[in-house]
Amino acid sequence: MQKITIYDTTLRDGAQAEELNLTTQDKIRIAQKLDDLGIHYIEGGWPGSNPTDRRFFDEIKSCTFKNAKLAAFGSTHMAKFTPEKDPNLTGLLEAETPVVTIFGKTWDIHATVALGVPLERNLELIANSVAYLKARVDEVIFDAEHFFDGFKNNPEYAIQALTAALEAGADRLVLCDTNGGSLTHEIGHAVAEVRKRLPEASLGIHAHNDSELAVANSLEAVRLGAVQVQGTVNGYGERCGNANLCSVIPNLELKMGYEVIGQENLARLQPISNFISEIANLRPFMRQPFVGMSAFAHKGGIHVSAILKDARTYEHIPPETVGNERRVLLSDQSGKSNILFKAHELGYELAKDDPTVDRLLKELKLKESMGYEYSVADASFELMLRQALGKPLDYFHFRHFFVVDAKREEDPEPMSEATVIVDVKGQQEHTAATGMGPVNALDRALRKGLERFYPRLGEIRLLDFKVRVLSGAVRDTGGTASFVRVLVESGDGTDRWTTMGVSHNIIEASWQAVVDGINYKLFKDEMTEA
Amino acid sequence: MQKITIYDTTLRDGAQAEELNLTTQDKIRIAQKLDDLGIHYIEGGWPGSNPTDRRFFDEIKSCTFKNAKLAAFGSTHMAKFTPEKDPNLTGLLEAETPVVTIFGKTWDIHATVALGVPLERNLELIANSVAYLKARVDEVIFDAEHFFDGFKNNPEYAIQALTAALEAGADRLVLCDTNGGSLTHEIGHAVAEVRKRLPEASLGIHAHNDSELAVANSLEAVRLGAVQVQGTVNGYGERCGNANLCSVIPNLELKMGYEVIGQENLARLQPISNFISEIANLRPFMRQPFVGMSAFAHKGGIHVSAILKDARTYEHIPPETVGNERRVLLSDQSGKSNILFKAHELGYELAKDDPTVDRLLKELKLKESMGYEYSVADASFELMLRQALGKPLDYFHFRHFFVVDAKREEDPEPMSEATVIVDVKGQQEHTAATGMGPVNALDRALRKGLERFYPRLGEIRLLDFKVRVLSGAVRDTGGTASFVRVLVESGDGTDRWTTMGVSHNIIEASWQAVVDGINYKLFKDEMTEA
């Protein structure tokens, strides 16, 4: 089985993404996760470009990696300096990594226009830089910038640039589709040509997704002889991103028969993809292939009944191989099968002809048309199910709330204060609390009233709070009176659950979600203590 | 120039996406937009599957399309019925569309296991259904479900199924990669085989994105002889979505030399993509190729200075060809070039060594580290720029606000009421207003105070209101005290502008964004009246 190595540039190229802002600590945590995943090369950054990247290379020196080799990235030396005096190359060596990757121009106009050097001089810059580094580090990788555009416009020059790097000692020549504009068959053709002209070279591919072809281009390059793929986790990167390693790796390993990170590591792909998006503070893309929340989610009634018979009918790979799982969705396209499956999943066995199922389906479709989306709020669905089964929860009864935010010009932030009145076990509790905002104040006031009776409520932590404005209403009312959906994810150290509220009023929507979240905890505790 | 037709299934396959919920009115609006774009076929839905789809076909009868042919979608007739008695086929004909598309099983296990019919009988179902429909409608398209998996496992049977449809009169055979698991070279190989075996057939491709190869697979199929591509706008669809037409079309037209929708229509791609995501109430994907907000956004200092010399260096196509535009981003990776470019864009000419630029860069990086993201709130950036230039706005001065939300158990929603005190042109205004939520109440109270002095404020409409919880803070405080960023998009019929606020307190964050939005309008009006 041929081995393909994976070179991750999430911390360097990925970090150029518009919405990405990583601290040094974030980068170290991501690097450790990548190593856990079995990634072979981790490009840590560009030490010559900014202090954050330099700091990363200093701090990472105290970490040891099980699988990965750390790489520092930079450019060929500047035309006005010798390699020894070039601050860029000096910065690269100071990073003290086992691998150094430098990029050089291989498209003639880039050398002459963007860099402003004659073509021959550019070849010298490449050769000098590679030779200088190779004498001082274990492994030197040459990133042939804009290679495919260069090869299209002036193939001879592009090959000369590669040759210069190869003869100076580069261990790998990585062909970059820097603008992301190349088509898949063009990539294949160019890679095959390079293999013919430089058969002794070890090749890599570095694709960008501007044409939505980065993954396909990476696979095609491997098929035609490349042995390394450069990309990022979740396809992060400038503009449309880099080749998404979370798609490249399973395709190579599960469908093309290559040895990449191994089955055991592959089964950790989804949790690691999620973990990294959390560190990056980026919402995961639900429809992301292999690891996305929707990747194995079935909505249409026909699909659901088919996969329950034979999973191959609608799943191209078993979800567990990449650490994902199958999901059956509830929606207005739900049939009874979806409700029964969901109820069964939650531990309720319903008969197909049970009138509850019809009632539930009706209520579900009604609420979904108002903006509720039970497919993302399992706990709220379960509470609705119990209500429909005639088993509503009865831990407390709401009477009244009142919340105030007041700000004077000298206050940096408003003061928020709430009072809540609830009946609990026959007694009325009237509590007050301040908070960092109105919802926080209400949440604290409510819990104050309940914790005396239900001490375990102290275990709840709010893990995530999402607000979404349903744009239909924005158009209708044309103002800050939009219909709002709030999702609250709560946890208690053992479980995590998501609850939901929908209203024109953001306080009301948040209140519903918070109340459902508390009710669900109380219910869960009662079940486990029973 | 060879012509390739585009068949859009956003309203049918796209609507199976987890996060998509379209009303009949939504579907009609989308269909009209697709027609504007020059799409050749619009699949309106599955009349046999649910009442919403049936209603669509009724209501769409009163619309005329300039470019598109409407198609109704359904399955081959059920084994237990004859075509005449089959409710599915009957429903299809009742839709009275010029085109009918039916899907049939071409993978042997699907016929025997999922459908439960013998292989021969399945071929009959296909032939009977196609023949029955062809005698009654202009154009019949056969979707060969799971074709590529079927061709891999039992190629002879897959070809027989296609042949049955072709001989019964199908105008087009669309090869579907229903599970989305096929690799690009496998698609090419299969399409080439089908062309060899059935040279007289007109072929289409219907790819899914489960391996992140749907666009590549569609292009490869066309390269090997398919003349129609089925997909959805923005790649919507179940699981990982369908082939993204917003990437397929520009690739075919701009890079592969096919005639698809024409240059004039192509230049409307981005606004139409955006419009449709708005109707669908889905957040546009920033990194989406061609049409995404980040697709031509440059962050790294080196990229910015290079593209200002020659756009080809970092752009694979001119952004205007697809209705998009180049953006230069501000961030902590900003250099002075970014600030100067942005200021220039807004009409302020700054010298590179102006100390204001340094001051601005420092403040930008400081605020970005707190959670502000100026790359998405141009108006707030401009207000900050003016402040730095010593030209702050002075339309009103904030003194105090007070907002209350109160709910009793019998109220369906809380009552929200706000009071605001501001100084305007030397006078103190103290106003009160109710609202559908606390932010709406504050906004209305504030405008009440200002409209007497600035009547044109009545022109402002709130177009979008986005709340994002910055998850760093969620981890720190573990509660509803998260750091919140609010983006407000305002419009007045002529312009649209986005402003931002960041705080622990959602009321404060919203207030900042609303105040900036109002200030920007007043500033804009003053500039245009000057």
PDB file of C-alpha atoms in Angstrom, chain A residues 178-408:
ATOM      1  CA  THR A 178      -2.065  29.356  -5.604  1.00  0.00           C
ATOM      2  CA  ASN A 179      -4.943  31.191  -7.292  1.00  0.00           C
ATOM      3  CA  GLY A 180      -7.137  28.099  -7.120  1.00  0.00           C
ATOM      4  CA  GLY A 181      -8.175  28.455 -10.727  1.00  0.00           C
ATOM      5  CA  SER A 182      -6.936  25.205 -12.267  1.00  0.00           C
ATOM      6  CA  LEU A 183      -9.276  22.485 -13.461  1.00  0.00           C
ATOM      7  CA  THR A 184      -8.833  18.882 -12.362  1.00  0.00           C
ATOM      8  CA  HIS A 185      -7.725  17.466 -15.691  1.00  0.00           C
ATOM      9  CA  GLU A 186      -5.220  20.351 -16.071  1.00  0.00           C
ATOM     10  CA  ILE A 187      -3.730  19.429 -12.690  1.00  0.00           C
ATOM     11  CA  GLY A 188      -3.462  15.791 -13.731  1.00  0.00           C
ATOM     12  CA  HIS A 189      -1.834  16.675 -17.023  1.00  0.00           C
ATOM     13  CA  ALA A 190       0.721  18.998 -15.408  1.00  0.00           C
ATOM     14  CA  VAL A 191       1.639  16.525 -12.665  1.00  0.00           C
ATOM     15  CA  ALA A 192       2.129  13.777 -15.241  1.00  0.00           C
ATOM     16  CA  GLU A 193       4.408  16.071 -17.254  1.00  0.00           C
ATOM     17  CA  VAL A 194       6.505  16.940 -14.209  1.00  0.00           C
ATOM     18  CA  ARG A 195       6.848  13.248 -13.355  1.00  0.00           C
ATOM     19  CA  LYS A 196       8.115  12.655 -16.870  1.00  0.00           C
ATOM     20  CA  ARG A 197      10.589  15.555 -16.832  1.00  0.00           C
ATOM     21  CA  LEU A 198      11.812  15.059 -13.243  1.00  0.00           C
ATOM     22  CA  PRO A 199      11.235  11.371 -12.490  1.00  0.00           C
ATOM     23  CA  GLU A 200      13.492  11.392  -9.425  1.00  0.00           C
ATOM     24  CA  ALA A 201      11.600  14.209  -7.714  1.00  0.00           C
ATOM     25  CA  SER A 202       9.229  13.569  -4.807  1.00  0.00           C
ATOM     26  CA  LEU A 203       6.112  15.659  -5.508  1.00  0.00           C
ATOM     27  CA  GLY A 204       3.434  17.272  -3.414  1.00  0.00           C
ATOM     28  CA  ILE A 205       0.238  19.185  -4.199  1.00  0.00           C
ATOM     29  CA  HIS A 206      -1.056  22.390  -2.597  1.00  0.00           C
ATOM     30  CA  ALA A 207      -4.482  23.308  -3.943  1.00  0.00           C
ATOM     31  CA  HIS A 208      -6.852  26.205  -3.241  1.00  0.00           C
ATOM     32  CA  ASN A 209     -10.600  26.068  -3.470  1.00  0.00           C
ATOM     33  CA  ASP A 210     -11.463  29.101  -5.591  1.00  0.00           C
ATOM     34  CA  SER A 211     -13.121  26.872  -8.214  1.00  0.00           C
ATOM     35  CA  GLU A 212     -14.487  24.400  -5.652  1.00  0.00           C
ATOM     36  CA  LEU A 213     -12.004  21.825  -6.959  1.00  0.00           C
ATOM     37  CA  ALA A 214      -9.288  21.755  -4.298  1.00  0.00           C
ATOM     38  CA  VAL A 215     -10.109  18.295  -2.993  1.00  0.00           C
ATOM     39  CA  ALA A 216     -10.579  16.827  -6.472  1.00  0.00           C
ATOM     40  CA  ASN A 217      -7.342  18.461  -7.613  1.00  0.00           C
ATOM     41  CA  SER A 218      -5.439  17.024  -4.660  1.00  0.00           C
ATOM     42  CA  LEU A 219      -6.758  13.511  -5.303  1.00  0.00           C
ATOM     43  CA  GLU A 220      -5.977  13.758  -9.016  1.00  0.00           C
ATOM     44  CA  ALA A 221      -2.430  14.895  -8.306  1.00  0.00           C
ATOM     45  CA  VAL A 222      -1.932  11.870  -6.047  1.00  0.00           C
ATOM     46  CA  ARG A 223      -3.418   9.590  -8.663  1.00  0.00           C
ATOM     47  CA  LEU A 224      -0.849  10.919 -11.162  1.00  0.00           C
ATOM     48  CA  GLY A 225       2.099  10.556  -8.810  1.00  0.00           C
ATOM     49  CA  ALA A 226       2.184  13.138  -6.015  1.00  0.00           C
ATOM     50  CA  VAL A 227       3.033  11.604  -2.613  1.00  0.00           C
ATOM     51  CA  GLN A 228       2.117  14.516  -0.337  1.00  0.00           C
ATOM     52  CA  VAL A 229      -0.977  16.628   0.052  1.00  0.00           C
ATOM     53  CA  GLN A 230      -0.892  20.060   1.677  1.00  0.00           C
ATOM     54  CA  GLY A 231      -4.124  21.457   3.064  1.00  0.00           C
ATOM     55  CA  THR A 232      -5.959  22.645   6.129  1.00  0.00           C
ATOM     56  CA  VAL A 233      -8.446  21.229   8.589  1.00  0.00           C
ATOM     57  CA  ASN A 234     -12.005  22.066   7.529  1.00  0.00           C
ATOM     58  CA  GLY A 235     -10.603  23.774   4.449  1.00  0.00           C
ATOM     59  CA  TYR A 236      -9.774  27.017   6.287  1.00  0.00           C
ATOM     60  CA  GLY A 237      -7.771  29.556   4.372  1.00  0.00           C
ATOM     61  CA  GLU A 238      -7.795  32.858   2.582  1.00  0.00           C
ATOM     62  CA  ARG A 239     -10.562  33.545   0.061  1.00  0.00           C
ATOM     63  CA  CYS A 240     -12.233  30.157  -0.530  1.00  0.00           C
ATOM     64  CA  GLY A 241      -9.776  28.207   1.566  1.00  0.00           C
ATOM     65  CA  ASN A 242      -7.209  25.464   1.081  1.00  0.00           C
ATOM     66  CA  ALA A 243      -7.795  21.821   0.211  1.00  0.00           C
ATOM     67  CA  ASN A 244      -9.903  20.403   3.016  1.00  0.00           C
ATOM     68  CA  LEU A 245      -7.877  17.664   4.701  1.00  0.00           C
ATOM     69  CA  CYS A 246     -11.024  16.324   6.392  1.00  0.00           C
ATOM     70  CA  SER A 247     -12.202  15.325   2.916  1.00  0.00           C
ATOM     71  CA  VAL A 248      -8.850  14.513   1.314  1.00  0.00           C
ATOM     72  CA  ILE A 249      -7.765  12.023   3.980  1.00  0.00           C
ATOM     73  CA  PRO A 250     -10.869   9.774   4.042  1.00  0.00           C
ATOM     74  CA  ASN A 251     -11.065   9.786   0.247  1.00  0.00           C
ATOM     75  CA  LEU A 252      -7.428   8.680  -0.022  1.00  0.00           C
ATOM     76  CA  GLU A 253      -7.655   6.126   2.760  1.00  0.00           C
ATOM     77  CA  LEU A 254     -11.140   4.631   2.331  1.00  0.00           C
ATOM     78  CA  LYS A 255     -11.637   4.819  -1.405  1.00  0.00           C
ATOM     79  CA  MET A 256      -8.269   4.989  -3.096  1.00  0.00           C
ATOM     80  CA  GLY A 257      -6.467   2.406  -1.008  1.00  0.00           C
ATOM     81  CA  TYR A 258      -3.595   4.575   0.188  1.00  0.00           C
ATOM     82  CA  GLU A 259      -2.040   4.423   3.630  1.00  0.00           C
ATOM     83  CA  VAL A 260      -2.405   7.870   5.156  1.00  0.00           C
ATOM     84  CA  ILE A 261      -3.131   8.194   8.900  1.00  0.00           C
ATOM     85  CA  GLY A 262      -4.528   4.716   9.570  1.00  0.00           C
ATOM     86  CA  GLN A 263      -8.024   3.513  10.493  1.00  0.00           C
ATOM     87  CA  GLU A 264      -7.739   4.180  14.207  1.00  0.00           C
ATOM     88  CA  ASN A 265      -6.785   7.817  13.687  1.00  0.00           C
ATOM     89  CA  LEU A 266      -9.359   8.199  10.938  1.00  0.00           C
ATOM     90  CA  ALA A 267     -12.095   7.295  13.411  1.00  0.00           C
ATOM     91  CA  ARG A 268     -11.122  10.419  15.341  1.00  0.00           C
ATOM     92  CA  LEU A 269     -11.503  12.752  12.382  1.00  0.00           C
ATOM     93  CA  GLN A 270     -14.890  14.216  13.304  1.00  0.00           C
ATOM     94  CA  PRO A 271     -14.195  15.016  16.960  1.00  0.00           C
ATOM     95  CA  ILE A 272     -10.848  16.540  16.029  1.00  0.00           C
ATOM     96  CA  SER A 273     -12.406  18.585  13.221  1.00  0.00           C
ATOM     97  CA  ASN A 274     -14.980  19.864  15.724  1.00  0.00           C
ATOM     98  CA  PHE A 275     -12.417  20.580  18.398  1.00  0.00           C
ATOM     99  CA  ILE A 276     -10.352  22.667  16.016  1.00  0.00           C
ATOM    100  CA  SER A 277     -13.347  24.684  14.830  1.00  0.00           C
ATOM    101  CA  GLU A 278     -14.181  25.356  18.465  1.00  0.00           C
ATOM    102  CA  ILE A 279     -10.665  26.618  19.200  1.00  0.00           C
ATOM    103  CA  ALA A 280     -10.876  28.733  16.073  1.00  0.00           C
ATOM    104  CA  ASN A 281     -14.218  30.063  17.314  1.00  0.00           C
ATOM    105  CA  LEU A 282     -15.832  29.230  13.988  1.00  0.00           C
ATOM    106  CA  ARG A 283     -19.264  27.775  13.543  1.00  0.00           C
ATOM    107  CA  PRO A 284     -18.848  24.254  12.078  1.00  0.00           C
ATOM    108  CA  PHE A 285     -20.303  23.908   8.590  1.00  0.00           C
ATOM    109  CA  MET A 286     -23.211  21.516   8.897  1.00  0.00           C
ATOM    110  CA  ARG A 287     -23.017  20.256   5.338  1.00  0.00           C
ATOM    111  CA  GLN A 288     -19.276  19.578   5.489  1.00  0.00           C
ATOM    112  CA  PRO A 289     -18.494  16.195   3.897  1.00  0.00           C
ATOM    113  CA  PHE A 290     -17.530  13.310   6.175  1.00  0.00           C
ATOM    114  CA  VAL A 291     -17.473  15.260   9.445  1.00  0.00           C
ATOM    115  CA  GLY A 292     -20.383  17.686   9.168  1.00  0.00           C
ATOM    116  CA  MET A 293     -23.428  17.340  11.392  1.00  0.00           C
ATOM    117  CA  SER A 294     -25.590  16.810   8.302  1.00  0.00           C
ATOM    118  CA  ALA A 295     -23.177  14.505   6.451  1.00  0.00           C
ATOM    119  CA  PHE A 296     -25.135  11.414   7.470  1.00  0.00           C
ATOM    120  CA  ALA A 297     -28.454  13.070   8.319  1.00  0.00           C
ATOM    121  CA  HIS A 298     -31.504  11.791   6.547  1.00  0.00           C
ATOM    122  CA  LYS A 299     -34.659  13.844   6.233  1.00  0.00           C
ATOM    123  CA  GLY A 300     -36.836  12.565   3.421  1.00  0.00           C
ATOM    124  CA  GLY A 301     -39.195   9.828   4.512  1.00  0.00           C
ATOM    125  CA  ILE A 302     -38.152   7.529   1.653  1.00  0.00           C
ATOM    126  CA  HIS A 303     -34.458   7.786   2.542  1.00  0.00           C
ATOM    127  CA  VAL A 304     -35.141   7.029   6.170  1.00  0.00           C
ATOM    128  CA  SER A 305     -37.094   3.861   5.495  1.00  0.00           C
ATOM    129  CA  ALA A 306     -34.479   2.701   2.959  1.00  0.00           C
ATOM    130  CA  ILE A 307     -31.448   3.163   5.194  1.00  0.00           C
ATOM    131  CA  LEU A 308     -33.169   1.350   8.001  1.00  0.00           C
ATOM    132  CA  LYS A 309     -33.199  -1.638   5.608  1.00  0.00           C
ATOM    133  CA  ASP A 310     -29.642  -1.347   4.213  1.00  0.00           C
ATOM    134  CA  ALA A 311     -27.301   1.506   5.020  1.00  0.00           C
ATOM    135  CA  ARG A 312     -25.394   1.184   1.745  1.00  0.00           C
ATOM    136  CA  THR A 313     -28.485   2.452  -0.062  1.00  0.00           C
ATOM    137  CA  TYR A 314     -27.899   6.021   1.048  1.00  0.00           C
ATOM    138  CA  GLU A 315     -24.529   6.132   2.755  1.00  0.00           C
ATOM    139  CA  HIS A 316     -21.280   6.058   0.803  1.00  0.00           C
ATOM    140  CA  ILE A 317     -19.222   5.023   3.827  1.00  0.00           C
ATOM    141  CA  PRO A 318     -20.126   3.894   7.367  1.00  0.00           C
ATOM    142  CA  PRO A 319     -20.234   7.090   9.457  1.00  0.00           C
ATOM    143  CA  GLU A 320     -18.216   5.565  12.296  1.00  0.00           C
ATOM    144  CA  THR A 321     -15.135   5.166  10.115  1.00  0.00           C
ATOM    145  CA  VAL A 322     -14.633   8.942  10.384  1.00  0.00           C
ATOM    146  CA  GLY A 323     -16.028   9.291  13.883  1.00  0.00           C
ATOM    147  CA  ASN A 324     -19.411  10.590  12.730  1.00  0.00           C
ATOM    148  CA  GLU A 325     -22.883   9.166  13.274  1.00  0.00           C
ATOM    149  CA  ARG A 326     -26.138   8.706  11.402  1.00  0.00           C
ATOM    150  CA  ARG A 327     -28.966  11.098  12.231  1.00  0.00           C
ATOM    151  CA  VAL A 328     -32.645  10.965  11.436  1.00  0.00           C
ATOM    152  CA  LEU A 329     -34.248  14.371  11.205  1.00  0.00           C
ATOM    153  CA  LEU A 330     -37.613  15.686  12.183  1.00  0.00           C
ATOM    154  CA  SER A 331     -39.195  18.275   9.971  1.00  0.00           C
ATOM    155  CA  ASP A 332     -42.343  19.027   8.090  1.00  0.00           C
ATOM    156  CA  GLN A 333     -41.129  16.401   5.669  1.00  0.00           C
ATOM    157  CA  SER A 334     -41.118  13.939   8.511  1.00  0.00           C
ATOM    158  CA  GLY A 335     -43.181  10.911   8.209  1.00  0.00           C
ATOM    159  CA  LYS A 336     -44.240   8.762  11.062  1.00  0.00           C
ATOM    160  CA  SER A 337     -40.985   6.794  10.614  1.00  0.00           C
ATOM    161  CA  ASN A 338     -38.940   9.813  11.651  1.00  0.00           C
ATOM    162  CA  ILE A 339     -41.025  10.375  14.815  1.00  0.00           C
ATOM    163  CA  LEU A 340     -40.900   6.707  15.780  1.00  0.00           C
ATOM    164  CA  PHE A 341     -37.144   6.567  15.179  1.00  0.00           C
ATOM    165  CA  LYS A 342     -36.547   9.724  17.201  1.00  0.00           C
ATOM    166  CA  ALA A 343     -38.805   8.580  20.043  1.00  0.00           C
ATOM    167  CA  HIS A 344     -37.096   5.192  20.050  1.00  0.00           C
ATOM    168  CA  GLU A 345     -33.701   6.915  20.161  1.00  0.00           C
ATOM    169  CA  LEU A 346     -34.872   8.780  23.265  1.00  0.00           C
ATOM    170  CA  GLY A 347     -36.133   5.592  24.866  1.00  0.00           C
ATOM    171  CA  TYR A 348     -39.852   5.826  24.170  1.00  0.00           C
ATOM    172  CA  GLU A 349     -41.409   2.894  22.334  1.00  0.00           C
ATOM    173  CA  LEU A 350     -44.433   4.049  20.405  1.00  0.00           C
ATOM    174  CA  ALA A 351     -46.665   1.930  18.211  1.00  0.00           C
ATOM    175  CA  LYS A 352     -47.011   3.116  14.614  1.00  0.00           C
ATOM    176  CA  ASP A 353     -50.755   3.550  14.979  1.00  0.00           C
ATOM    177  CA  ASP A 354     -50.618   5.241  18.384  1.00  0.00           C
ATOM    178  CA  PRO A 355     -52.728   8.423  18.081  1.00  0.00           C
ATOM    179  CA  THR A 356     -49.948  10.243  19.981  1.00  0.00           C
ATOM    180  CA  VAL A 357     -47.747   9.892  16.906  1.00  0.00           C
ATOM    181  CA  ASP A 358     -50.264  11.746  14.761  1.00  0.00           C
ATOM    182  CA  ARG A 359     -50.746  14.429  17.400  1.00  0.00           C
ATOM    183  CA  LEU A 360     -46.988  14.855  17.701  1.00  0.00           C
ATOM    184  CA  LEU A 361     -46.512  15.041  13.959  1.00  0.00           C
ATOM    185  CA  LYS A 362     -49.171  17.762  13.709  1.00  0.00           C
ATOM    186  CA  GLU A 363     -47.680  19.786  16.548  1.00  0.00           C
ATOM    187  CA  LEU A 364     -44.190  19.363  15.123  1.00  0.00           C
ATOM    188  CA  LYS A 365     -45.207  20.672  11.708  1.00  0.00           C
ATOM    189  CA  LEU A 366     -47.094  23.559  13.286  1.00  0.00           C
ATOM    190  CA  LYS A 367     -44.197  24.633  15.478  1.00  0.00           C
ATOM    191  CA  GLU A 368     -41.656  24.166  12.672  1.00  0.00           C
ATOM    192  CA  SER A 369     -43.715  26.511  10.522  1.00  0.00           C
ATOM    193  CA  MET A 370     -43.382  29.099  13.336  1.00  0.00           C
ATOM    194  CA  GLY A 371     -39.633  28.823  13.353  1.00  0.00           C
ATOM    195  CA  TYR A 372     -38.902  26.071  15.845  1.00  0.00           C
ATOM    196  CA  GLU A 373     -36.323  23.630  14.522  1.00  0.00           C
ATOM    197  CA  TYR A 374     -36.428  20.492  16.572  1.00  0.00           C
ATOM    198  CA  SER A 375     -33.746  18.854  14.478  1.00  0.00           C
ATOM    199  CA  VAL A 376     -31.226  20.868  16.491  1.00  0.00           C
ATOM    200  CA  ALA A 377     -32.902  20.850  19.910  1.00  0.00           C
ATOM    201  CA  ASP A 378     -33.354  17.253  21.002  1.00  0.00           C
ATOM    202  CA  ALA A 379     -34.112  18.105  24.609  1.00  0.00           C
ATOM    203  CA  SER A 380     -36.932  20.461  23.663  1.00  0.00           C
ATOM    204  CA  PHE A 381     -38.303  17.739  21.394  1.00  0.00           C
ATOM    205  CA  GLU A 382     -38.262  15.249  24.241  1.00  0.00           C
ATOM    206  CA  LEU A 383     -40.131  17.675  26.503  1.00  0.00           C
ATOM    207  CA  MET A 384     -42.723  18.156  23.739  1.00  0.00           C
ATOM    208  CA  LEU A 385     -42.949  14.373  23.368  1.00  0.00           C
ATOM    209  CA  ARG A 386     -43.615  13.906  27.066  1.00  0.00           C
ATOM    210  CA  GLN A 387     -46.292  16.611  26.933  1.00  0.00           C
ATOM    211  CA  ALA A 388     -47.923  14.762  24.031  1.00  0.00           C
ATOM    212  CA  LEU A 389     -47.729  11.485  25.960  1.00  0.00           C
ATOM    213  CA  GLY A 390     -49.658  13.115  28.786  1.00  0.00           C
ATOM    214  CA  LYS A 391     -46.595  13.191  31.043  1.00  0.00           C
ATOM    215  CA  PRO A 392     -45.703  16.909  31.273  1.00  0.00           C
ATOM    216  CA  LEU A 393     -43.055  18.024  33.707  1.00  0.00           C
ATOM    217  CA  ASP A 394     -44.150  19.664  36.926  1.00  0.00           C
ATOM    218  CA  TYR A 395     -41.063  20.847  38.758  1.00  0.00           C
ATOM    219  CA  PHE A 396     -42.082  24.497  39.040  1.00  0.00           C
ATOM    220  CA  HIS A 397     -44.793  26.840  37.830  1.00  0.00           C
ATOM    221  CA  PHE A 398     -44.025  30.253  36.357  1.00  0.00           C
ATOM    222  CA  ARG A 399     -45.897  33.264  37.720  1.00  0.00           C
ATOM    223  CA  HIS A 400     -44.041  36.420  36.767  1.00  0.00           C
ATOM    224  CA  PHE A 401     -40.716  37.950  35.724  1.00  0.00           C
ATOM    225  CA  PHE A 402     -39.496  41.510  35.540  1.00  0.00           C
ATOM    226  CA  VAL A 403     -36.096  42.552  34.171  1.00  0.00           C
ATOM    227  CA  VAL A 404     -34.525  45.980  33.941  1.00  0.00           C
ATOM    228  CA  ASP A 405     -31.478  47.327  32.081  1.00  0.00           C
ATOM    229  CA  ALA A 406     -30.423  50.842  32.927  1.00  0.00           C
ATOM    230  CA  LYS A 407     -27.462  52.819  31.699  1.00  0.00           C
ATOM    231  CA  ARG A 408     -26.267  56.325  32.475  1.00  0.00           C
TER     232      ARG A 408
END
